[in-house]
Amino acid sequence: MEKILDIKNLKTSFFTHVGEVKAVGGVSFHLNKGEALGIVGESGSGKSITMMSLMRLLSDNGKIVDGEILFDGRDIVKLSEKEMQRIRGNEMGMIFQDPMTSLNPVLTVGDQLMEPLIKHKKMTKQEAHNRALHMLSLVGMPSPESRMKQYPHEFSGGMRQRVMIAMALGCEPKLLIADEPTTALDVTIQAQILELMKDLKEKINTSIILITHDLGVVADVTDRINVMYGGLIAETGSKRDIFYLPRHPYTWGLLKSIPNPKEEVKEKLIPIEGQPPDLLQPPVGCPFAPRCEYAMKVCMTQRPPMFEVGEGHQAACWLNHPEAPKVEAPVRKGVL
């Protein structure tokens, strides 16, 4: 399959008064055209910073210190800010976590939808108006004509998120990045937004990266999943690999901490003990080792490589070394 995105050894740091925070420590992955990729992990695992690096939207003290981000054959890292402005909102769309803070409160929704169309696609106001109306209809907005004249505060959370999706997809981007798109929404609206994203992926054939801490969300929408921890990818594989054949203790911990809807007798959920690593002083070995009940001496002193554990399935854990002791994955299988 043809790749739309290929990230190689990405390292992103933030330079603070207390030192260098190594938020992303060497991440590599790819995304094929028309594919949906999920990135999961707890807060501080580096998933959002990876995407902000991709969009080149880091704060002033943030910097990509190494690596390549090849988007449609171009290295994003080497592009000027002016070149990036032509890509953002045009070839790359992004849905941010909180639509209320992402939308301008003093501009109508219609004006905000039309702006990128006029700027990037050189449409007339009438063409942009018609396109914006079409996009609002596409995302299931009731009475789109009257909604165009309203302001963000007149919309519910779910409707604001639909506006953000319409805005992100208006220029028909090759890549859509959704950063926790359902976090602030109730369960019913979450399901509607996820169903909408699946429908739009089929209709427009846009590649999607979905960032979330909710494994249920990625199970519903994505084709492949990257599990991140401590600024690194701990495990990557197909949806089936991650849920049915997990090979990293951190993935086991995530799966043990979510309820299984198929079980008649509900098991007690088991949280992951301990705290995430201090990225001011990242551990020299596996970042998960201090919290891992299966940690060996080598885990504390050497960072594990990505071991091939199946076709398209890799896990950065010394337990997958041919000479390591065999450990059965202690998780309830079949939580999809």
CSV table of C-alpha atoms in Angstrom, one decimal, residues 7-303:
chain,number,residue,atom,x,y,z
A,7,ILE,CA,7.9,9.2,10.6
A,8,LYS,CA,11.5,8.1,11.3
A,9,ASN,CA,13.2,8.4,14.7
A,10,LEU,CA,11.3,11.5,15.7
A,11,LYS,CA,12.7,13.2,18.8
A,12,THR,CA,10.9,16.3,20.3
A,13,SER,CA,12.1,18.2,23.4
A,14,PHE,CA,10.9,21.2,25.4
A,15,PHE,CA,13.7,23.4,26.8
A,16,THR,CA,12.6,24.7,30.3
A,17,HIS,CA,14.3,26.5,33.2
A,18,VAL,CA,14.8,23.2,34.9
A,19,GLY,CA,16.2,21.4,31.8
A,20,GLU,CA,15.4,19.5,28.6
A,21,VAL,CA,12.1,17.6,28.7
A,22,LYS,CA,12.5,14.7,26.2
A,23,ALA,CA,8.8,14.4,25.4
A,24,VAL,CA,9.2,12.2,22.3
A,25,GLY,CA,12.3,10.0,22.5
A,26,GLY,CA,12.6,8.4,19.0
A,27,VAL,CA,9.3,7.4,17.4
A,28,SER,CA,9.0,5.7,14.1
A,29,PHE,CA,5.8,4.6,12.3
A,30,HIS,CA,3.9,5.0,9.0
A,31,LEU,CA,0.4,5.5,7.8
A,32,ASN,CA,-1.0,4.2,4.5
A,33,LYS,CA,-3.4,6.1,2.3
A,34,GLY,CA,-7.1,5.6,3.3
A,35,GLU,CA,-6.0,3.9,6.6
A,36,ALA,CA,-7.1,4.8,10.2
A,37,LEU,CA,-4.3,4.6,12.8
A,38,GLY,CA,-5.0,4.8,16.6
A,39,ILE,CA,-2.4,6.1,19.0
A,40,VAL,CA,-3.2,5.2,22.7
A,41,GLY,CA,-1.5,5.7,26.0
A,42,GLU,CA,-1.9,7.5,29.3
A,43,SER,CA,-1.5,11.2,29.8
A,44,GLY,CA,2.1,12.3,29.2
A,45,SER,CA,3.0,9.3,27.0
A,46,GLY,CA,3.9,11.7,24.1
A,47,LYS,CA,1.0,10.9,21.7
A,48,SER,CA,-0.3,14.5,21.4
A,49,ILE,CA,3.2,16.0,21.2
A,50,THR,CA,4.0,13.6,18.3
A,51,MET,CA,1.0,15.0,16.4
A,52,MET,CA,1.9,18.6,17.3
A,53,SER,CA,5.3,17.9,15.9
A,54,LEU,CA,3.8,16.6,12.7
A,55,MET,CA,1.6,19.7,12.4
A,56,ARG,CA,4.6,21.9,13.4
A,57,LEU,CA,2.5,23.5,16.1
A,58,LEU,CA,4.9,23.3,19.1
A,59,SER,CA,5.1,26.0,21.7
A,60,ASP,CA,8.1,28.4,21.5
A,61,ASN,CA,10.2,26.3,23.9
A,62,GLY,CA,9.5,23.1,21.9
A,63,LYS,CA,11.8,21.8,19.2
A,64,ILE,CA,12.1,18.8,16.9
A,65,VAL,CA,15.7,17.8,17.7
A,66,ASP,CA,16.0,14.8,15.4
A,67,GLY,CA,14.2,12.6,12.8
A,68,GLU,CA,12.2,12.9,9.7
A,69,ILE,CA,8.5,13.4,9.1
A,70,LEU,CA,7.8,12.5,5.5
A,71,PHE,CA,4.3,13.6,4.5
A,72,ASP,CA,3.4,12.7,0.9
A,73,GLY,CA,7.1,12.6,0.1
A,74,ARG,CA,8.1,15.9,1.7
A,75,ASP,CA,10.1,16.2,4.9
A,76,ILE,CA,7.9,18.4,7.1
A,77,VAL,CA,10.8,19.2,9.5
A,78,LYS,CA,12.7,21.0,6.7
A,79,LEU,CA,9.8,23.2,5.5
A,80,SER,CA,9.5,26.9,6.2
A,81,GLU,CA,6.6,28.3,8.3
A,82,LYS,CA,5.1,29.8,5.1
A,83,GLU,CA,5.2,26.3,3.4
A,84,MET,CA,3.6,24.8,6.5
A,85,GLN,CA,0.8,27.3,6.5
A,86,ARG,CA,-0.1,26.1,3.0
A,87,ILE,CA,-0.3,22.5,4.3
A,88,ARG,CA,-2.2,23.0,7.6
A,89,GLY,CA,-5.9,23.1,7.0
A,90,ASN,CA,-5.4,22.2,3.4
A,91,GLU,CA,-3.6,18.9,3.1
A,92,MET,CA,-3.7,18.2,6.8
A,93,GLY,CA,-6.7,18.8,9.0
A,94,MET,CA,-6.8,18.6,12.8
A,95,ILE,CA,-9.6,18.2,15.3
A,96,PHE,CA,-8.5,19.4,18.7
A,97,GLN,CA,-9.5,18.1,22.1
A,98,ASP,CA,-11.8,21.0,23.1
A,99,PRO,CA,-13.9,22.6,20.3
A,100,MET,CA,-14.9,25.5,22.5
A,101,THR,CA,-11.4,26.8,22.8
A,102,SER,CA,-10.6,25.9,19.2
A,103,LEU,CA,-13.4,28.0,17.7
A,104,ASN,CA,-13.3,31.8,17.6
A,105,PRO,CA,-16.1,33.0,19.9
A,106,VAL,CA,-16.6,36.4,18.1
A,107,LEU,CA,-16.9,34.9,14.5
A,108,THR,CA,-19.9,33.1,13.2
A,109,VAL,CA,-19.5,29.4,12.5
A,110,GLY,CA,-20.1,30.2,8.8
A,111,ASP,CA,-17.2,32.7,8.6
A,112,GLN,CA,-14.9,30.2,10.3
A,113,LEU,CA,-15.9,27.4,7.9
A,114,MET,CA,-15.4,29.6,4.9
A,115,GLU,CA,-12.0,31.1,5.8
A,116,PRO,CA,-9.8,28.1,5.0
A,117,LEU,CA,-11.8,27.5,1.8
A,118,ILE,CA,-11.2,31.1,0.6
A,119,LYS,CA,-7.5,31.0,1.7
A,120,HIS,CA,-6.4,27.6,0.5
A,121,LYS,CA,-8.8,26.8,-2.3
A,122,LYS,CA,-9.1,30.4,-3.6
A,123,MET,CA,-13.0,30.0,-3.7
A,124,THR,CA,-15.2,33.0,-4.0
A,125,LYS,CA,-17.4,33.9,-1.0
A,126,GLN,CA,-20.4,32.2,-2.6
A,127,GLU,CA,-18.5,29.1,-3.5
A,128,ALA,CA,-17.1,28.9,0.0
A,129,HIS,CA,-20.6,29.4,1.5
A,130,ASN,CA,-22.0,26.6,-0.6
A,131,ARG,CA,-19.1,24.3,0.3
A,132,ALA,CA,-19.5,25.1,4.0
A,133,LEU,CA,-23.2,24.4,3.8
A,134,HIS,CA,-22.4,21.0,2.2
A,135,MET,CA,-19.9,20.1,4.9
A,136,LEU,CA,-22.4,21.0,7.7
A,137,SER,CA,-24.9,18.7,6.0
A,138,LEU,CA,-22.3,16.0,5.6
A,139,VAL,CA,-21.6,15.9,9.3
A,140,GLY,CA,-25.3,15.7,10.1
A,141,MET,CA,-25.9,19.3,11.3
A,142,PRO,CA,-29.6,20.1,11.5
A,143,SER,CA,-30.7,23.4,9.8
A,144,PRO,CA,-27.3,24.1,8.4
A,145,GLU,CA,-28.3,27.4,6.7
A,146,SER,CA,-29.4,29.0,10.0
A,147,ARG,CA,-26.5,27.4,11.9
A,148,MET,CA,-24.1,29.2,9.6
A,149,LYS,CA,-25.1,32.6,11.1
A,150,GLN,CA,-24.7,31.5,14.7
A,151,TYR,CA,-21.8,31.7,17.1
A,152,PRO,CA,-20.0,28.8,18.8
A,153,HIS,CA,-21.6,29.5,22.2
A,154,GLU,CA,-25.0,28.8,20.7
A,155,PHE,CA,-24.0,25.1,19.9
A,156,SER,CA,-23.9,22.1,22.2
A,157,GLY,CA,-20.6,20.3,22.7
A,158,GLY,CA,-21.5,17.6,20.2
A,159,MET,CA,-22.5,20.2,17.6
A,160,ARG,CA,-19.3,22.2,18.1
A,161,GLN,CA,-17.3,19.0,17.5
A,162,ARG,CA,-19.3,18.4,14.3
A,163,VAL,CA,-18.4,22.0,13.2
A,164,MET,CA,-14.7,21.2,13.9
A,165,ILE,CA,-14.9,18.0,11.8
A,166,ALA,CA,-16.6,19.9,9.0
A,167,MET,CA,-13.9,22.6,9.2
A,168,ALA,CA,-11.1,20.0,9.2
A,169,LEU,CA,-12.5,18.2,6.2
A,170,GLY,CA,-13.6,21.2,4.2
A,171,CYS,CA,-10.5,21.3,2.0
A,172,GLU,CA,-10.6,17.5,1.6
A,173,PRO,CA,-7.2,16.9,3.4
A,174,LYS,CA,-5.1,13.9,2.7
A,175,LEU,CA,-4.7,13.4,6.4
A,176,LEU,CA,-7.0,14.1,9.3
A,177,ILE,CA,-5.6,14.1,12.9
A,178,ALA,CA,-8.2,13.8,15.7
A,179,ASP,CA,-6.8,14.5,19.2
A,180,GLU,CA,-9.2,13.1,21.8
A,181,PRO,CA,-12.2,14.1,19.7
A,182,THR,CA,-14.8,12.6,22.1
A,183,THR,CA,-13.3,13.5,25.5
A,184,ALA,CA,-15.7,16.2,26.5
A,185,LEU,CA,-18.8,14.5,25.1
A,186,ASP,CA,-21.4,12.2,26.6
A,187,VAL,CA,-21.6,8.6,25.6
A,188,THR,CA,-24.4,9.0,23.1
A,189,ILE,CA,-22.8,11.9,21.3
A,190,GLN,CA,-19.4,10.0,21.4
A,191,ALA,CA,-21.0,7.1,19.5
A,192,GLN,CA,-22.5,9.6,16.9
A,193,ILE,CA,-19.1,11.3,16.3
A,194,LEU,CA,-17.2,8.0,15.9
A,195,GLU,CA,-19.9,6.8,13.5
A,196,LEU,CA,-19.5,10.0,11.6
A,197,MET,CA,-15.7,9.7,11.3
A,198,LYS,CA,-16.1,6.1,10.0
A,199,ASP,CA,-18.6,7.3,7.4
A,200,LEU,CA,-16.5,10.2,6.3
A,201,LYS,CA,-13.4,7.9,6.0
A,202,GLU,CA,-15.4,5.7,3.6
A,203,LYS,CA,-16.8,8.7,1.6
A,204,ILE,CA,-13.7,10.9,1.3
A,205,ASN,CA,-11.0,8.2,1.7
A,206,THR,CA,-9.1,10.5,4.1
A,207,SER,CA,-6.3,8.9,6.1
A,208,ILE,CA,-7.0,9.3,9.9
A,209,ILE,CA,-4.8,9.4,13.0
A,210,LEU,CA,-6.9,9.1,16.1
A,211,ILE,CA,-5.3,10.0,19.4
A,212,THR,CA,-7.0,8.8,22.6
A,213,HIS,CA,-6.6,7.2,26.0
A,214,ASP,CA,-9.8,5.2,25.4
A,215,LEU,CA,-9.2,1.7,23.9
A,216,GLY,CA,-12.9,1.4,23.2
A,217,VAL,CA,-12.7,4.3,20.8
A,218,VAL,CA,-9.8,2.9,18.8
A,219,ALA,CA,-11.4,-0.6,18.7
A,220,ASP,CA,-14.4,1.0,16.9
A,221,VAL,CA,-12.7,3.2,14.3
A,222,THR,CA,-9.1,2.2,13.5
A,223,ASP,CA,-7.3,-0.4,11.5
A,224,ARG,CA,-3.9,-0.4,13.3
A,225,ILE,CA,-2.9,0.8,16.8
A,226,ASN,CA,0.3,2.3,18.3
A,227,VAL,CA,0.6,2.0,22.0
A,228,MET,CA,2.8,4.8,23.4
A,229,TYR,CA,4.6,5.0,26.8
A,230,GLY,CA,7.2,7.4,28.1
A,231,GLY,CA,7.7,9.1,24.7
A,232,LEU,CA,8.2,5.9,22.8
A,233,ILE,CA,6.1,3.3,21.0
A,234,ALA,CA,5.8,0.2,23.2
A,235,GLU,CA,3.8,-1.9,20.8
A,236,THR,CA,2.3,-1.6,17.3
A,237,GLY,CA,0.1,-3.9,15.4
A,238,SER,CA,-3.3,-4.5,13.9
A,239,LYS,CA,-6.4,-3.9,16.0
A,240,ARG,CA,-6.7,-7.7,16.4
A,241,ASP,CA,-3.0,-8.0,17.4
A,242,ILE,CA,-3.3,-5.4,20.2
A,243,PHE,CA,-6.6,-6.7,21.7
A,244,TYR,CA,-6.2,-10.5,21.2
A,245,LEU,CA,-2.4,-11.1,21.0
A,246,PRO,CA,-0.7,-8.3,23.0
A,247,ARG,CA,3.0,-8.8,23.6
A,248,HIS,CA,4.0,-5.8,25.9
A,249,PRO,CA,3.3,-5.6,29.7
A,250,TYR,CA,2.1,-2.0,29.3
A,251,THR,CA,-0.5,-3.1,26.8
A,252,TRP,CA,-1.5,-6.0,29.2
A,253,GLY,CA,-1.9,-3.3,31.9
A,254,LEU,CA,-4.1,-1.2,29.7
A,255,LEU,CA,-6.3,-4.1,28.8
A,256,LYS,CA,-6.7,-5.2,32.4
A,257,SER,CA,-7.8,-1.7,33.4
A,258,ILE,CA,-10.8,-1.6,31.1
A,259,PRO,CA,-14.2,-3.4,31.5
A,260,ASN,CA,-15.1,-6.3,29.2
A,261,PRO,CA,-18.7,-5.8,28.1
A,262,LYS,CA,-19.0,-9.4,27.1
A,263,GLU,CA,-18.4,-10.8,30.6
A,264,GLU,CA,-21.5,-11.7,32.5
A,265,VAL,CA,-19.6,-11.6,35.8
A,266,LYS,CA,-17.8,-8.3,36.0
A,267,GLU,CA,-14.2,-8.7,37.0
A,268,LYS,CA,-12.4,-6.2,39.3
A,269,LEU,CA,-10.4,-3.7,37.2
A,270,ILE,CA,-6.7,-3.7,37.9
A,271,PRO,CA,-4.9,-0.3,37.6
A,272,ILE,CA,-1.2,0.0,36.7
A,273,GLU,CA,0.7,0.8,39.8
A,274,GLY,CA,3.3,3.5,40.0
A,275,GLN,CA,4.0,6.7,38.1
A,276,PRO,CA,5.1,7.5,34.5
A,277,PRO,CA,8.8,8.2,34.0
A,278,ASP,CA,10.4,11.6,34.5
A,279,LEU,CA,11.2,12.8,31.0
A,280,LEU,CA,13.7,15.4,32.3
A,281,GLN,CA,15.8,12.3,33.1
A,282,PRO,CA,14.5,9.4,31.0
A,283,PRO,CA,15.5,6.0,32.2
A,284,VAL,CA,18.4,4.3,30.3
A,285,GLY,CA,16.5,1.1,30.0
A,286,CYS,CA,12.8,0.3,29.3
A,287,PRO,CA,10.7,3.3,30.4
A,288,PHE,CA,8.1,0.9,31.8
A,289,ALA,CA,10.5,-1.3,33.8
A,290,PRO,CA,10.0,0.4,37.2
A,291,ARG,CA,6.2,-0.4,37.0
A,292,CYS,CA,6.5,-3.8,35.4
A,293,GLU,CA,6.1,-6.9,37.5
A,294,TYR,CA,8.0,-8.9,34.8
A,295,ALA,CA,11.1,-6.6,34.7
A,296,MET,CA,14.5,-8.3,34.4
A,297,LYS,CA,17.9,-6.9,35.1
A,298,VAL,CA,18.4,-6.1,31.4
A,299,CYS,CA,15.2,-4.0,31.4
A,300,MET,CA,16.8,-1.5,33.8
A,301,THR,CA,20.0,-1.1,31.9
A,302,GLN,CA,19.2,-1.5,28.1
A,303,ARG,CA,16.4,-0.1,26.1
